[in-house]
PDB file of C-alpha atoms in Angstrom:
ATOM      1  CA  MET A   1       5.414 -11.444  12.134  1.00  0.00           C
ATOM      2  CA  LEU A   2       7.456 -10.793   9.075  1.00  0.00           C
ATOM      3  CA  MET A   3      10.288 -13.542   8.757  1.00  0.00           C
ATOM      4  CA  TRP A   4      14.062 -11.923   8.824  1.00  0.00           C
ATOM      5  CA  ILE A   5      16.395 -12.089  11.923  1.00  0.00           C
ATOM      6  CA  GLY A   6      15.958  -9.871  14.451  1.00  0.00           C
ATOM      7  CA  GLU A   7      13.096  -8.134  16.268  1.00  0.00           C
ATOM      8  CA  LEU A   8      10.330  -6.455  14.934  1.00  0.00           C
ATOM      9  CA  ASP A   9       7.946  -4.262  16.192  1.00  0.00           C
ATOM     10  CA  GLU A  10       3.968  -6.708  16.262  1.00  0.00           C
ATOM     11  CA  GLY A  11       2.614  -2.522  15.580  1.00  0.00           C
ATOM     12  CA  LEU A  12       4.252  -2.131  12.732  1.00  0.00           C
ATOM     13  CA  ALA A  13       1.724  -3.864  10.452  1.00  0.00           C
ATOM     14  CA  LYS A  14      -1.311  -1.872  12.056  1.00  0.00           C
ATOM     15  CA  ARG A  15       1.487   1.850  11.936  1.00  0.00           C
ATOM     16  CA  PHE A  16       1.633   0.522   7.595  1.00  0.00           C
ATOM     17  CA  LEU A  17      -1.800   0.461   7.069  1.00  0.00           C
ATOM     18  CA  ILE A  18      -2.985   3.509   9.383  1.00  0.00           C
ATOM     19  CA  GLY A  19       0.102   5.000   7.627  1.00  0.00           C
ATOM     20  CA  ILE A  20      -1.181   4.468   4.241  1.00  0.00           C
ATOM     21  CA  TRP A  21      -5.021   5.681   5.027  1.00  0.00           C
ATOM     22  CA  PHE A  22      -3.521   8.967   6.472  1.00  0.00           C
ATOM     23  CA  ILE A  23      -0.918   9.419   3.596  1.00  0.00           C
ATOM     24  CA  LEU A  24      -3.948   8.958   0.720  1.00  0.00           C
ATOM     25  CA  VAL A  25      -6.128  10.934   3.024  1.00  0.00           C
ATOM     26  CA  ALA A  26      -3.780  14.239   3.372  1.00  0.00           C
ATOM     27  CA  LEU A  27      -2.890  13.811  -0.851  1.00  0.00           C
ATOM     28  CA  LEU A  28      -6.429  14.050  -1.444  1.00  0.00           C
ATOM     29  CA  ALA A  29      -7.046  16.546   0.776  1.00  0.00           C
ATOM     30  CA  GLY A  30      -3.912  18.368  -1.085  1.00  0.00           C
ATOM     31  CA  ALA A  31      -5.222  17.271  -4.454  1.00  0.00           C
ATOM     32  CA  ASN A  32      -8.112  18.986  -3.678  1.00  0.00           C
ATOM     33  CA  VAL A  33      -7.056  22.059  -3.453  1.00  0.00           C
ATOM     34  CA  TRP A  34      -4.331  22.385  -5.988  1.00  0.00           C
ATOM     35  CA  TRP A  35      -5.687  19.730  -8.768  1.00  0.00           C
ATOM     36  CA  THR A  36      -8.290  18.660 -10.741  1.00  0.00           C
ATOM     37  CA  PRO A  37     -11.012  16.834  -9.552  1.00  0.00           C
ATOM     38  CA  GLU A  38     -10.229  14.005 -12.795  1.00  0.00           C
ATOM     39  CA  GLY A  39      -6.306  13.921 -10.422  1.00  0.00           C
ATOM     40  CA  VAL A  40      -8.255  13.668  -7.139  1.00  0.00           C
ATOM     41  CA  ARG A  41     -10.459  11.108  -8.622  1.00  0.00           C
ATOM     42  CA  GLY A  42      -7.262   8.838  -9.830  1.00  0.00           C
ATOM     43  CA  ILE A  43      -5.540   9.423  -6.153  1.00  0.00           C
ATOM     44  CA  ALA A  44      -8.989   7.967  -4.454  1.00  0.00           C
ATOM     45  CA  LEU A  45      -8.400   5.003  -7.702  1.00  0.00           C
ATOM     46  CA  GLY A  46      -4.904   3.971  -6.877  1.00  0.00           C
ATOM     47  CA  GLY A  47      -5.117   4.538  -3.357  1.00  0.00           C
ATOM     48  CA  VAL A  48      -7.844   2.355  -2.547  1.00  0.00           C
ATOM     49  CA  VAL A  49      -6.635  -0.312  -4.640  1.00  0.00           C
ATOM     50  CA  ALA A  50      -3.042  -0.213  -3.380  1.00  0.00           C
ATOM     51  CA  ALA A  51      -4.201  -0.351  -0.086  1.00  0.00           C
ATOM     52  CA  LEU A  52      -6.339  -2.565  -0.301  1.00  0.00           C
ATOM     53  CA  ASN A  53      -3.391  -4.889  -1.672  1.00  0.00           C
ATOM     54  CA  ALA A  54      -0.892  -3.968   1.375  1.00  0.00           C
ATOM     55  CA  VAL A  55      -3.856  -5.755   3.662  1.00  0.00           C
ATOM     56  CA  GLY A  56      -3.715  -8.695   1.239  1.00  0.00           C
ATOM     57  CA  VAL A  57       0.014  -8.841   1.446  1.00  0.00           C
ATOM     58  CA  LEU A  58       0.378  -8.899   5.139  1.00  0.00           C
ATOM     59  CA  ARG A  59      -2.956 -11.201   5.624  1.00  0.00           C
ATOM     60  CA  ASP A  60       0.216 -13.304   2.821  1.00  0.00           C
ATOM     61  CA  THR A  61       2.825 -13.307   5.222  1.00  0.00           C
ATOM     62  CA  LYS A  62       1.023 -14.679   8.124  1.00  0.00           C
ATOM     63  CA  ARG A  63      -0.308 -17.356   5.838  1.00  0.00           C
ATOM     64  CA  ILE A  64       3.549 -18.212   4.742  1.00  0.00           C
ATOM     65  CA  VAL A  65       4.886 -18.352   8.782  1.00  0.00           C
ATOM     66  CA  LYS A  66       1.613 -20.649   9.143  1.00  0.00           C
ATOM     67  CA  TRP A  67       1.836 -22.610   6.011  1.00  0.00           C
ATOM     68  CA  ARG A  68       5.716 -22.424   5.736  1.00  0.00           C
ATOM     69  CA  SER A  69       5.154 -22.133   2.201  1.00  0.00           C
ATOM     70  CA  GLN A  70       6.291 -18.654   0.148  1.00  0.00           C
ATOM     71  CA  ILE A  71       3.879 -20.592  -2.934  1.00  0.00           C
ATOM     72  CA  VAL A  72       1.026 -18.805  -1.311  1.00  0.00           C
ATOM     73  CA  TYR A  73       2.221 -16.010  -0.808  1.00  0.00           C
ATOM     74  CA  PHE A  74       3.119 -15.755  -5.026  1.00  0.00           C
ATOM     75  CA  ILE A  75      -0.142 -16.879  -5.801  1.00  0.00           C
ATOM     76  CA  GLY A  76      -1.968 -14.251  -3.401  1.00  0.00           C
ATOM     77  CA  MET A  77       0.615 -11.593  -4.857  1.00  0.00           C
ATOM     78  CA  PHE A  78      -0.274 -12.522  -8.497  1.00  0.00           C
ATOM     79  CA  THR A  79      -4.579 -13.114  -7.803  1.00  0.00           C
ATOM     80  CA  ARG A  80      -3.092  -9.285  -5.956  1.00  0.00           C
ATOM     81  CA  LEU A  81      -1.533  -7.734  -8.914  1.00  0.00           C
ATOM     82  CA  LEU A  82      -4.460  -9.481 -11.491  1.00  0.00           C
ATOM     83  CA  LEU A  83      -7.691  -8.048  -9.644  1.00  0.00           C
ATOM     84  CA  ALA A  84      -5.685  -4.800  -9.583  1.00  0.00           C
ATOM     85  CA  ILE A  85      -5.682  -4.587 -13.155  1.00  0.00           C
ATOM     86  CA  ILE A  86      -8.611  -5.033 -13.778  1.00  0.00           C
ATOM     87  CA  VAL A  87      -9.834  -2.758 -11.487  1.00  0.00           C
ATOM     88  CA  ILE A  88      -8.366   0.136 -12.497  1.00  0.00           C
ATOM     89  CA  GLY A  89      -8.353  -0.824 -16.476  1.00  0.00           C
ATOM     90  CA  THR A  90     -12.879  -0.988 -15.930  1.00  0.00           C
ATOM     91  CA  PHE A  91     -13.030   2.025 -14.357  1.00  0.00           C
ATOM     92  CA  VAL A  92     -10.728   3.980 -16.483  1.00  0.00           C
ATOM     93  CA  LEU A  93     -12.111   1.973 -19.771  1.00  0.00           C
ATOM     94  CA  LYS A  94     -16.246   2.348 -18.293  1.00  0.00           C
ATOM     95  CA  PHE A  95     -15.460   6.014 -17.408  1.00  0.00           C
ATOM     96  CA  PRO A  96     -12.732   7.875 -19.682  1.00  0.00           C
ATOM     97  CA  GLY A  97     -11.522  11.192 -18.394  1.00  0.00           C
ATOM     98  CA  LYS A  98     -12.960  11.000 -15.126  1.00  0.00           C
ATOM     99  CA  PHE A  99      -9.869   9.063 -13.421  1.00  0.00           C
ATOM    100  CA  SER A 100      -6.474  10.715 -13.959  1.00  0.00           C
ATOM    101  CA  LEU A 101      -3.306   8.578 -15.045  1.00  0.00           C
ATOM    102  CA  VAL A 102      -1.085  10.153 -13.210  1.00  0.00           C
ATOM    103  CA  GLY A 103      -3.589  10.905  -9.997  1.00  0.00           C
ATOM    104  CA  ILE A 104      -3.578   6.624 -10.571  1.00  0.00           C
ATOM    105  CA  PHE A 105       0.171   7.287 -10.741  1.00  0.00           C
ATOM    106  CA  VAL A 106       0.057   8.820  -7.402  1.00  0.00           C
ATOM    107  CA  GLY A 107      -2.345   7.223  -5.647  1.00  0.00           C
ATOM    108  CA  VAL A 108      -0.197   3.980  -5.949  1.00  0.00           C
ATOM    109  CA  SER A 109       2.663   5.639  -4.423  1.00  0.00           C
ATOM    110  CA  VAL A 110       0.935   6.301  -0.931  1.00  0.00           C
ATOM    111  CA  VAL A 111       2.130   2.101   0.056  1.00  0.00           C
ATOM    112  CA  PRO A 112       5.868   3.232  -1.087  1.00  0.00           C
ATOM    113  CA  ILE A 113       5.761   6.006   0.575  1.00  0.00           C
ATOM    114  CA  THR A 114       4.044   4.643   3.921  1.00  0.00           C
ATOM    115  CA  PHE A 115       7.171   2.211   3.428  1.00  0.00           C
ATOM    116  CA  PHE A 116       9.558   4.867   3.482  1.00  0.00           C
ATOM    117  CA  LEU A 117       8.322   6.836   5.725  1.00  0.00           C
ATOM    118  CA  LEU A 118       8.363   3.658   8.605  1.00  0.00           C
ATOM    119  CA  VAL A 119      11.784   2.854   8.117  1.00  0.00           C
ATOM    120  CA  ILE A 120      13.318   6.149   8.475  1.00  0.00           C
ATOM    121  CA  GLN A 121      11.201   5.921  11.833  1.00  0.00           C
ATOM    122  CA  MET A 122      12.346   2.547  12.916  1.00  0.00           C
ATOM    123  CA  LYS A 123      15.877   3.115  11.811  1.00  0.00           C
ATOM    124  CA  LEU A 124      15.312   6.194  14.312  1.00  0.00           C
ATOM    125  CA  VAL A 125      14.357   4.809  18.130  1.00  0.00           C
ATOM    126  CA  ARG A 126      15.932   0.872  17.000  1.00  0.00           C
ATOM    127  CA  LYS A 127      17.508  -0.277  19.921  1.00  0.00           C
ATOM    128  CA  LYS A 128      20.851  -1.163  20.260  1.00  0.00           C
ATOM    129  CA  ASN A 129      20.814  -5.054  20.469  1.00  0.00           C
ATOM    130  CA  PRO A 130      23.527  -5.049  24.288  1.00  0.00           C
ATOM    131  CA  ASN A 131      25.326  -8.674  22.475  1.00  0.00           C
TER     132      ASN A 131
END
């Protein structure tokens, strides 16, 4: 699916998306116990926007392989970034005091956390190439 040298586990994208939602739920559960309601709503908003962005990135990587053009990826990335800014900005401005900006940042960070954990998992279970 992704273009680089080496073998890539076909289930990586599925594990990545499931991991994002799993970590988001874990963060929400922990924040619900130890944080303010504004922080929990911020985590939920940031996490959902980040998870939907990750779905779009994975769709764009498939389009790059299909159409053999990287411009598709950059147009999709620009569009999703613009939409994420509009959505988060609209919620923060429309409902002042209802969302914590720190919570939004924590929610958006579920994607890099998941990616980091998957890289560690891939490194631990990587099969050595006999060549």
